Each structure stands twice: as structure tokens, then as C-alpha cells.
Amino acid sequence: MGRPVTLFTGQWADLPLEELCKKASEFGYDGLELACWGDHFEVDKALSDDTYCARKRDLLEKHDLKLFAISNHLVGQAVLDIIDQRHKSILPEYVWGDGDPAGVNQRAAEEMKNTARAAQKLGVSVVNGFTGSSIWHLIYDFPPTPRDMIDAGFNLLAERWNPILDVFQECGVKFALEVHPTEIAYDIYTAHRSLEALDHREEFGFNFDPSHLIWQGVEPVEFIREFPNRIYHVHMKDASVTLNGRTGILASHLRFGDPRRGWDFRSVGRGGVRFEEIIRALNAAGYPADMPLSVEWEDSGMNREAGAAEAAQFCKNVDFQPSDVDFDAAFGD
């Protein structure tokens, strides 16, 4: 038996959850990873209505779907970000409020605390998400960036996220950062520095997603090997580098799906990620057999229903458990 294969609902939040449950079951998924937007999982309602979480559980069980994690990427992004007009479209109205940047940062932080409380009520032990970053715009280092500006970004991580993680600790829930461009941690070295800024507290780990590493030139397997005890959740997502001499890796301000881009996301198994090597690395790292491989389906060039169904089967085919015996044990002493 392989690990359960779930579908992250973030890219499907245009559909009512009940409709998506039916589709996911038909596609062959074992469960869902509920996004905290659309009607899929609403943090405020989970805390204000004592029947809300039970009704969500009942709906999933009706379609024989399991639940291992929820995800609040969009609000988490606003905790550390320098707030601008882009954030209004991704935040709940009560988090955006009047749009005053300091107020948005503060309300986003409170919402992430409430997400931990809601996860506890729902009975899940992992919340995936983003942290945002106050220093992402300094990525190119020109004009030359004083080191204390970078230090300030990681200090701000500690200042704003330690109180959030205190609530995660109280609730017995872990936060899994999806290492990703625009986050405080976007590769191996910044992931290390983020852990250091937070004193390596156990509540903070990673939602491993190879698609965000491979186009940067970072080998996803090396990330697993570097952080074997911090992989709290796994996204199965693919990407392809399509450099042709005309475009660069920074994508030229072209939207996802534009064939002129230097890289783009692909349906699982149709890009450059070596998923068999990832499974081997996860097995070596001890990623539990009962924890999910969660498909985050993004491919602008492919029908999403066909792609999601294909991805579910791909993940089931590629996963395997490690051997409990040496292959040459039968050769004798």
C-alpha cells in the first residue's frame, strides 16, 4: 500500500466543496487538503459555529475522503509582506479591513493564530501556508544591500511568527511553510536561516513542493536530505524549464501559461521533477507511510479535470514503501 493521495483544493475554490468532493472521489483521490478560502474551510466560521467542523468532516466522509491538513497560504502571505493593492484580492474582507498596511499585517497574524485553533477543532495536525517576506524585493542585491537590511527581514520573521507559533504549540498543530519565491525561505540556504531565526522550534517546518525548487536550479531531493526531520507535508507538483535563448529564468513579466516564459508549471509527471527519486528520498527521511502525497494541480495548458485524474493515478503508481530486508539477505552468511 502506498501513501494516501490527496488533492489540494486551492486551485478549485471556484467550485463548492460538495461538488469538488464528488469530483475528487471520481478522480481517484483518497482525500483532500482543504484551502482556507472559497467555502472549502472558513476559519471564522469554524471558530464561531460549533457544528461547522463536524459538517465538513461529514461531507468528506460521505465521499470516502480523508483529511490530513488544511492550508492558509493567502493570509499567511500578508503576515510579513509589504502590503499593497495586490493583497486585497487574496484576503478575506475582515483581514483586509481598511487596507492600512500595518493593520493588514496585524490582522493576518491574528488570523493565522485562529487557523491553528480551527485546525485543532477540525482534528488536523498540520497547517500548510506561506509566511510572506519583507525582503523579497531585495533579491537581486542592487543597489547594493546592506547586510543589516537582510538581517532585519529574518528578525521580523521571529518577531511576527513566534507569537503565532506559540498558539500552534498550544494547539498541538504544526505550521508547514511551502518554500517558495516571495517567501522568507525560498531555497535551502534561506530555509536554514529561517529555522535559525526561529530557534529551530518544532512547530515550524516545511511543506515540501519540488516545483518551486527545480526551476531555480535547486535539486529537490537535496532539500529533503537537508531537512529530513522538518518535512511535515508534501505537495506533488511539477514544473518545466523551457529556456530557448529568448527568455530568462525570471519569466519576463509574462503570465503563467504564456509559451514565451522561461519556465512554467506542469501537471504531475509531465515536467522535469524526478518523482521516483523524491519518493526514495522521502522514504530515507522517514516521511510516514500514513501521511499524504498531496497533488497541487497547476498546468495552464491542460484541462484540469483530466489532469487531476491523471495526477492521482501517477502518484499512486510512483509511490512505494522502503524495503524491510536487504535484497542480498538470501545469499547466505
Phi, psi and omega in degrees: 000133176271180178291155175297143179250121181244167178242123174288130189269001185304318182277004181240015186288355172285347179258142172301146183302321181299319178294319180292324177302315180298314181295314183299320177296317178293326179291341179105015180280152178269344182186184179233153167250107190280128174278146179271049173208174193062210176259015187288312171204118184249112188301315183298320180288326179299326182272336184263343184238113184292347180260352189299308184296321179296322179292324176295316178299316180298320180297314179296317181295327177303327180255016177058043181246136179266167181223124182241334186204156167241165185222132178230061181298317192291316178288320178303325179303327186276358180289315183254342185298155165280111192286136174216189187297338180298328187287336183302322185286344184252355185253148170301150182302323183286344173272320178294316179059233180271003177081000177299123189306314181296321178294320178297314177305314183293315181293325177296319178298317179295323179293325177291324173299316179293331177296320176298317179295321179292321178298319178299315179297325181284339179089029175245153188251002181226132169243119175271155177171189178249163174252338194076181179201133176272356185236008180300325182293351179265013190302325187274345177067032171214133356307154185310130187263118174301141182300330182291340174290320176292316178304320182298326179295318179284330174295323178293325174305310181296317183297318186269330186266337177300316176297326175294314182293335174300320178290321175302317179298314180300325184272353183070033182239145178255146175258127181247105178287129173278104183297125202192138171308144187083355175262165179297330174243121181230358176205191185295314185291320178287333174294317176301314184293327177294316177300318179297319180298330182260016179056032176054033181295144189293337183291345185248120176214210190229143165265101185290123179224107185292337186295331183276349180264318191296322182286340175282349185092009178269129179285116183303323180300324180294330176295316178298315181295329181284329185230055187298331183265003183245008178273099184266346182195158184227129170259133173262107184208142188243161176208160180225132174273126188236034180299131183231015181092352180250332182241160179252175183290343179278000167075004166059027183059026177266141183289155174306139181095344178287122184295349178277351181297156177277347174200161177198163177284152179226156172301147186304127180093356183247011178239212185259000181287133179268088188291329178297320178293327176294316178299317179298319179292320177297319177298315180295328180281349180084023175299123193300148180291340180260006175265152192276160160256113189253118181283120168257102191271118176216116175200103185295344184258011187222142175303127189289329180290315177297318181293320181293320178295317178297320181295322178300314181291323178301314182295322179291326180287325188275339184278148175200155178271150180292158179288146175256013179211144176293137184297334183263014181297332183282357183281349179105178180290000000 
